[in-house]
Amino acid sequence: MKPIKTLGVLTSGGDCAGLNAVIRAVTVRAIRGYGLRVLGIHDGTLGLLDRPLSYRELNLESLDQRLLREGGTMLGTTSKGDPFYFPMPDGSFRDRSAEFAEGVRELGLDALVVIGGDGSMRILARLCEAAGIGMVGVPKTIDNDVHGTEYAVGFATAVNVVVEALDRLQPTAASHHRVMVLETMGRDAGHIALNGGIAGGADIILIPELPYTLDGVAQRIREVLARGRSHALVVVAEGVRTELGQAVVSAGRYGGIGQYLVGEIADRTGIETRATILGHVQRGGTPSARDRIIATSFGVRAAELAAEGRFGEMVAWQDRGVIEVPLSQVTVGARPVALDDPLIRTARGMGVYVGSC
Ligand code: F6P
């Protein structure tokens, strides 16, 4: 295999805390360890579709110490614009994959580190193959629903945000003798709600993977009150449906299941109930220590795999360290909370209502 000289790196899909830490680690390892040239592509795939191409040279001098601590992504990202099916201003769709390949050739990229969720990785794997370059994946998403890894970059920070929100909601709930419903992100999977709910002492945690009944929810609240506590905390993932199975969406986006529960809980229990939607607060902000460690470990290993020509792999976290898994095994859709997830047992062991089965 011909040794690689130029490595591209891009972030794709929704941002989250820890992306800059990955970019920093990829760059440091690629330059210090292998003397590679590293180019950061702007705005995901868009940087390679733009003319002139939109990118920046990443070198050790340009890596500010602040990067490790900063949320967002210094390179920008996009969750729109699949180059195979690119939305055009006139409403039509065009295959722009050849322009992507042209951009790769123009920059002289030999390999690409893609920091993304499973959807981005699926698209980028096809694009890289068509462009004739190797790809290494780094999983990121606050939803933590990428297959093959225990943790994706951004998840740990998002869970901390949920816990902090519950720490703030509990005293106000107690003061007013209310039920507080906290709606978290988590489109297809309830990892954020389950982890945040346990760590934040929720009485009820609803996730898309487990069916629930409003009677079950109301029953748990009555039990809490019967034991002498005057308030309760409910955590619900945005992807949870109504009891009748309807998704709560507006303009194609999730949001509102918390407010639905407010009405149902108040009607059934007679307790004043309020909802808070956490939204994008979970994505921004300073990465937690855990996310910085995972991001840095992923970045180092991704650069090594690229430099060694070990393409078609994604770095993953298993048993306190980094391993590699074939991209083909991870680009198979979202990873839900498994029905035998130990945290479901933990929650139930604490008397938390997490649904009916
Ligand atoms: O996939 C990550 C995620 O944060 C989901 O939890 C959420 O539903 C979605 O992205 C929001 O996307 P957008 O930033 O496009 O509103």
Coordinates of C-alpha atoms and ligand atoms in Angstrom, one line a residue:
M1 CA 0.0 0.0 0.0
K2 CA 1.2 3.5 -0.9
P3 CA 1.7 5.6 2.3
I4 CA -0.8 8.4 2.7
K5 CA 0.3 12.0 2.7
T6 CA -2.8 14.1 3.1
L7 CA -5.6 13.4 5.5
G8 CA -8.9 15.2 5.5
V9 CA -11.2 15.5 8.5
L10 CA -14.8 16.6 8.6
T11 CA -17.7 16.8 11.0
S12 CA -21.2 15.7 9.7
G13 CA -24.7 15.7 11.1
G14 CA -25.9 17.5 14.3
D15 CA -23.1 19.0 16.4
C16 CA -22.4 18.0 20.0
A17 CA -19.8 18.7 22.7
G18 CA -16.4 17.1 22.1
L19 CA -16.1 17.5 18.3
N20 CA -13.3 20.0 18.5
A21 CA -11.4 17.6 20.9
V22 CA -11.6 14.9 18.2
I23 CA -10.3 17.3 15.5
R24 CA -7.5 18.4 17.7
A25 CA -6.4 14.8 18.5
V26 CA -6.6 13.6 14.9
T27 CA -4.4 16.5 13.9
V28 CA -1.9 16.2 16.6
R29 CA -1.5 12.4 16.1
A30 CA -1.4 12.6 12.3
I31 CA 1.2 15.4 12.2
R32 CA 3.4 14.4 15.2
G33 CA 3.2 10.6 14.6
Y34 CA 3.2 10.4 10.8
G35 CA 4.1 13.8 9.4
L36 CA 0.9 14.0 7.5
R37 CA -0.7 17.1 6.0
V38 CA -4.1 17.6 7.6
L39 CA -7.0 19.5 6.0
G40 CA -10.2 20.3 7.8
I41 CA -13.2 20.3 5.5
H42 CA -15.8 23.0 6.2
D43 CA -19.5 22.2 6.8
G44 CA -19.4 18.5 6.3
T45 CA -19.7 17.4 2.7
L46 CA -20.6 20.9 1.6
G47 CA -16.9 22.0 1.8
L48 CA -16.1 19.6 -1.0
L49 CA -19.1 20.6 -3.1
D50 CA -18.4 24.3 -2.8
R51 CA -16.4 26.0 -5.5
P52 CA -13.9 27.3 -4.5
L53 CA -13.5 24.4 -2.1
S54 CA -14.0 25.3 1.5
Y55 CA -11.4 23.9 3.9
R56 CA -8.5 25.0 6.1
E57 CA -5.1 23.6 6.8
L58 CA -4.8 22.3 10.3
N59 CA -1.3 22.5 11.9
L60 CA 0.0 22.3 15.4
E61 CA 0.4 26.0 15.6
S62 CA -3.2 26.6 14.6
L63 CA -4.6 24.3 17.3
D64 CA -5.5 26.6 20.1
Q65 CA -5.5 25.1 23.7
R66 CA -9.1 26.4 23.9
L67 CA -10.2 23.9 21.3
L68 CA -10.4 21.0 23.8
R69 CA -12.8 23.0 25.9
E70 CA -15.1 24.4 23.2
G71 CA -18.5 23.1 22.2
G72 CA -19.6 23.0 18.6
T73 CA -17.3 22.3 15.7
M74 CA -14.6 24.7 14.5
L75 CA -15.1 23.2 11.0
G76 CA -18.9 23.7 10.9
T77 CA -21.2 20.8 10.0
T78 CA -24.4 20.1 8.1
S79 CA -27.2 17.6 8.6
K80 CA -28.7 18.4 5.1
G81 CA -27.4 17.9 1.7
D82 CA -26.7 14.2 1.0
P83 CA -24.6 14.6 -2.2
F84 CA -26.3 11.6 -3.8
Y85 CA -29.6 13.3 -3.4
F86 CA -28.8 17.0 -3.0
P87 CA -31.8 19.3 -2.5
M88 CA -31.7 22.1 -5.2
P89 CA -33.2 25.6 -4.8
D90 CA -36.0 24.7 -7.4
G91 CA -37.1 21.8 -5.2
S92 CA -35.5 19.1 -7.4
F93 CA -32.8 16.7 -6.2
R94 CA -29.5 16.1 -7.9
D95 CA -26.7 13.6 -7.6
R96 CA -23.6 15.7 -6.8
S97 CA -21.3 12.8 -5.8
A98 CA -19.0 13.4 -8.8
E99 CA -18.4 16.9 -7.6
F100 CA -17.4 15.5 -4.1
A101 CA -14.9 13.2 -5.8
E102 CA -13.6 16.1 -7.9
G103 CA -13.1 18.1 -4.7
V104 CA -11.2 15.1 -3.1
R105 CA -8.9 14.9 -6.1
E106 CA -8.3 18.7 -6.2
L107 CA -7.2 18.7 -2.5
G108 CA -5.1 15.6 -3.0
L109 CA -6.8 13.8 -0.1
D110 CA -5.7 10.2 0.4
A111 CA -8.0 9.5 3.3
L112 CA -10.8 11.1 5.3
V113 CA -11.7 10.9 9.0
V114 CA -15.5 11.3 9.2
I115 CA -16.8 12.4 12.6
G116 CA -20.5 11.6 12.4
G117 CA -23.5 9.5 13.3
D118 CA -24.6 6.3 11.6
G119 CA -26.5 8.2 8.8
S120 CA -23.5 10.4 7.9
M121 CA -21.2 7.4 8.0
R122 CA -23.4 5.5 5.6
I123 CA -23.4 8.3 3.1
L124 CA -19.7 9.1 3.5
A125 CA -18.6 5.5 3.1
R126 CA -20.4 5.4 -0.3
L127 CA -18.9 8.8 -1.3
C128 CA -15.4 7.8 -0.2
E129 CA -15.6 4.6 -2.1
A130 CA -16.8 6.4 -5.2
A131 CA -14.0 8.9 -4.8
G132 CA -11.4 6.2 -4.4
I133 CA -10.2 7.2 -0.9
G134 CA -10.1 5.4 2.4
M135 CA -12.4 6.4 5.3
V136 CA -12.2 6.0 9.0
G137 CA -15.2 6.8 11.2
V138 CA -15.5 8.4 14.6
P139 CA -18.9 8.0 16.2
K140 CA -20.6 11.1 17.6
T141 CA -24.1 11.9 18.6
I142 CA -25.8 13.0 21.9
D143 CA -28.4 10.2 21.2
N144 CA -25.6 7.6 21.6
D145 CA -27.4 5.3 19.1
V146 CA -24.5 4.3 16.9
H147 CA -24.0 0.5 16.8
G148 CA -20.7 -1.1 17.9
T149 CA -19.8 1.4 20.5
E150 CA -20.7 1.9 24.1
Y151 CA -20.2 5.7 23.8
A152 CA -20.4 8.2 21.0
V153 CA -18.8 11.6 21.5
G154 CA -21.3 14.1 22.9
F155 CA -23.4 11.7 24.9
A156 CA -21.8 12.1 28.3
T157 CA -22.1 15.9 28.1
A158 CA -25.7 15.7 27.1
V159 CA -26.5 13.4 30.0
N160 CA -24.8 15.9 32.4
V161 CA -27.1 18.7 31.0
V162 CA -30.1 16.5 31.8
V163 CA -28.9 15.8 35.3
E164 CA -28.2 19.5 35.9
A165 CA -31.7 20.4 34.6
L166 CA -33.2 17.8 37.1
D167 CA -31.1 19.2 39.9
R168 CA -32.7 22.6 39.1
L169 CA -36.2 21.3 38.6
Q170 CA -36.4 19.3 41.8
P171 CA -36.3 22.3 44.3
T172 CA -38.9 24.2 42.3
A173 CA -41.1 21.1 42.1
A174 CA -40.7 20.6 45.8
S175 CA -41.5 24.2 46.6
H176 CA -44.7 24.2 44.6
H177 CA -45.7 20.6 45.2
R178 CA -45.7 20.0 41.4
V179 CA -44.9 17.3 38.9
M180 CA -42.1 18.4 36.6
V181 CA -41.8 16.8 33.2
L182 CA -38.5 17.1 31.5
E183 CA -38.4 16.4 27.7
T184 CA -35.0 15.3 26.4
M185 CA -33.6 14.8 23.0
G186 CA -33.5 11.2 21.6
R187 CA -35.3 10.7 18.4
D188 CA -35.0 7.0 17.9
A189 CA -33.4 5.9 21.2
G190 CA -33.9 6.7 24.9
H191 CA -30.2 6.5 26.1
I192 CA -30.1 10.2 27.1
A193 CA -33.4 10.0 29.0
L194 CA -32.6 6.7 30.7
N195 CA -29.1 7.7 31.9
G196 CA -30.0 11.2 32.8
G197 CA -33.2 10.1 34.5
I198 CA -31.5 7.6 36.7
A199 CA -28.6 10.0 37.6
G200 CA -31.1 12.9 38.3
G201 CA -33.5 10.8 40.5
A202 CA -36.5 10.7 38.2
D203 CA -39.6 8.9 39.3
I204 CA -40.7 8.1 35.8
I205 CA -38.6 7.6 32.7
L206 CA -40.3 7.1 29.3
I207 CA -38.2 6.1 26.3
P208 CA -39.3 5.2 22.7
E209 CA -38.2 1.5 23.2
L210 CA -40.7 0.7 26.0
P211 CA -44.5 1.0 25.8
Y212 CA -46.2 2.8 28.7
T213 CA -49.6 3.5 29.9
L214 CA -50.9 6.8 31.3
D215 CA -52.5 4.8 34.1
G216 CA -49.0 3.4 34.9
V217 CA -47.6 6.9 35.0
A218 CA -50.4 8.3 37.2
Q219 CA -50.2 5.3 39.5
R220 CA -46.4 5.9 40.1
I221 CA -47.1 9.5 40.9
R222 CA -49.9 8.6 43.4
E223 CA -47.5 6.1 45.1
V224 CA -44.8 8.8 45.4
L225 CA -47.4 11.2 47.0
A226 CA -48.8 8.5 49.3
R227 CA -45.3 8.0 50.7
G228 CA -45.2 11.6 51.8
R229 CA -43.3 13.4 49.0
S230 CA -45.2 16.3 47.5
H231 CA -43.6 16.4 44.1
A232 CA -42.4 14.1 41.3
L233 CA -40.0 14.2 38.4
V234 CA -40.7 12.7 35.0
V235 CA -38.2 12.4 32.2
V236 CA -39.4 11.7 28.6
A237 CA -37.4 11.3 25.4
E238 CA -38.7 13.4 22.5
G239 CA -39.3 10.3 20.4
V240 CA -41.9 8.8 22.8
R241 CA -45.3 8.5 21.3
T242 CA -48.7 9.3 22.8
E243 CA -50.5 6.4 24.6
L244 CA -52.3 5.8 21.3
G245 CA -49.0 5.6 19.4
Q246 CA -49.0 9.0 17.7
A247 CA -45.6 10.7 17.2
V248 CA -45.7 14.3 18.6
V249 CA -44.1 16.4 15.9
S250 CA -44.4 19.9 14.5
A251 CA -42.9 20.8 11.1
G252 CA -41.4 17.3 10.9
R253 CA -39.4 17.7 14.1
Y254 CA -40.0 16.0 17.4
G255 CA -41.1 18.1 20.4
G256 CA -44.2 18.3 22.5
I257 CA -44.6 14.9 24.2
G258 CA -43.8 16.6 27.5
Q259 CA -46.7 19.0 27.1
Y260 CA -49.0 16.1 26.2
L261 CA -48.0 14.4 29.4
V262 CA -48.6 17.5 31.4
G263 CA -52.3 17.5 30.5
E264 CA -52.7 13.8 31.0
I265 CA -50.9 13.7 34.4
A266 CA -52.8 16.8 35.7
D267 CA -56.1 15.3 34.7
R268 CA -55.4 11.9 36.2
T269 CA -53.8 13.0 39.5
G270 CA -55.1 16.5 40.1
I271 CA -51.5 17.7 40.7
E272 CA -50.2 20.9 39.1
T273 CA -47.8 19.8 36.4
R274 CA -45.3 21.7 34.2
A275 CA -43.1 20.8 31.3
T276 CA -39.6 21.9 30.2
I277 CA -38.2 21.1 26.8
L278 CA -34.4 20.9 27.0
G279 CA -33.7 21.0 23.3
H280 CA -30.4 22.1 21.8
V281 CA -29.0 23.0 25.2
Q282 CA -28.0 19.4 25.3
R283 CA -25.8 19.7 22.3
G284 CA -23.8 22.9 23.1
G285 CA -21.5 23.9 25.8
T286 CA -18.2 22.7 27.3
P287 CA -17.5 19.0 26.9
S288 CA -17.4 17.0 30.1
A289 CA -14.2 15.3 31.1
R290 CA -15.5 11.9 30.0
D291 CA -16.3 13.3 26.5
R292 CA -12.9 14.9 26.2
I293 CA -11.2 11.6 27.1
I294 CA -13.4 9.6 24.7
A295 CA -13.0 12.2 21.9
T296 CA -9.2 12.4 22.4
S297 CA -8.8 8.6 22.4
F298 CA -11.0 8.3 19.3
G299 CA -9.0 11.0 17.5
V300 CA -5.7 9.5 18.2
R301 CA -6.7 6.0 17.1
A302 CA -8.5 7.3 14.0
A303 CA -5.4 9.1 12.8
E304 CA -3.4 5.9 13.4
L305 CA -5.8 3.8 11.4
A306 CA -5.8 6.2 8.5
A307 CA -2.0 6.5 8.5
E308 CA -1.7 2.6 8.6
G309 CA -4.2 2.4 5.7
R310 CA -6.7 0.5 7.8
F311 CA -9.8 1.9 6.1
G312 CA -13.4 1.0 6.3
E313 CA -13.3 0.9 10.1
M314 CA -15.0 3.0 12.9
V315 CA -13.3 3.6 16.2
A316 CA -15.4 2.5 19.1
W317 CA -15.5 2.4 22.9
Q318 CA -15.7 -0.9 24.6
D319 CA -14.6 -2.0 28.1
R320 CA -12.7 1.2 29.0
G321 CA -10.7 1.5 25.7
V322 CA -10.8 2.1 22.0
I323 CA -11.3 -0.7 19.5
E324 CA -12.2 -0.8 15.8
V325 CA -15.3 -2.2 14.2
P326 CA -16.0 -2.5 10.5
L327 CA -18.1 0.3 9.1
S328 CA -20.4 -2.2 7.5
Q329 CA -21.5 -3.4 11.0
V330 CA -22.4 0.0 12.3
T331 CA -24.2 1.7 9.4
V332 CA -27.3 -0.3 9.9
G333 CA -29.6 2.2 11.5
A334 CA -30.0 3.5 15.1
R335 CA -29.0 1.4 18.1
P336 CA -32.0 1.4 20.5
V337 CA -31.8 0.8 24.2
A338 CA -31.8 -3.0 24.5
L339 CA -34.7 -4.4 26.4
D340 CA -32.2 -6.2 28.6
D341 CA -30.1 -3.0 29.2
P342 CA -28.8 -3.2 32.8
L343 CA -30.0 0.3 33.4
I344 CA -33.6 -0.7 32.9
R345 CA -33.1 -3.1 35.7
T346 CA -31.4 -0.5 37.8
A347 CA -34.3 1.9 37.2
R348 CA -36.9 -0.7 38.1
G349 CA -34.9 -1.7 41.1
M350 CA -35.2 1.9 42.3
G351 CA -39.0 1.8 41.8
V352 CA -38.8 4.1 38.7
Y353 CA -41.7 3.6 36.2
V354 CA -40.0 2.9 32.9
G355 CA -43.0 1.5 31.0
S356 CA -45.0 -1.6 31.0
C357 CA -42.8 -4.5 29.8
Ligands
F6P1 O1 -29.5 13.3 16.4 C1 -29.2 14.2 17.3 C2 -30.3 15.2 17.6 O2 -29.8 16.1 18.6 C3 -31.6 14.5 18.0 O3 -31.6 14.1 19.4 C4 -32.6 15.6 17.7 O4 -33.9 15.1 17.5 C5 -32.0 16.2 16.4 O5 -30.7 15.9 16.4 C6 -32.3 17.6 16.3 O6 -31.8 18.0 15.0 P1 -31.8 19.5 14.5 O7 -30.6 20.2 15.1 O8 -31.7 19.4 13.0 O9 -33.0 20.2 15.0

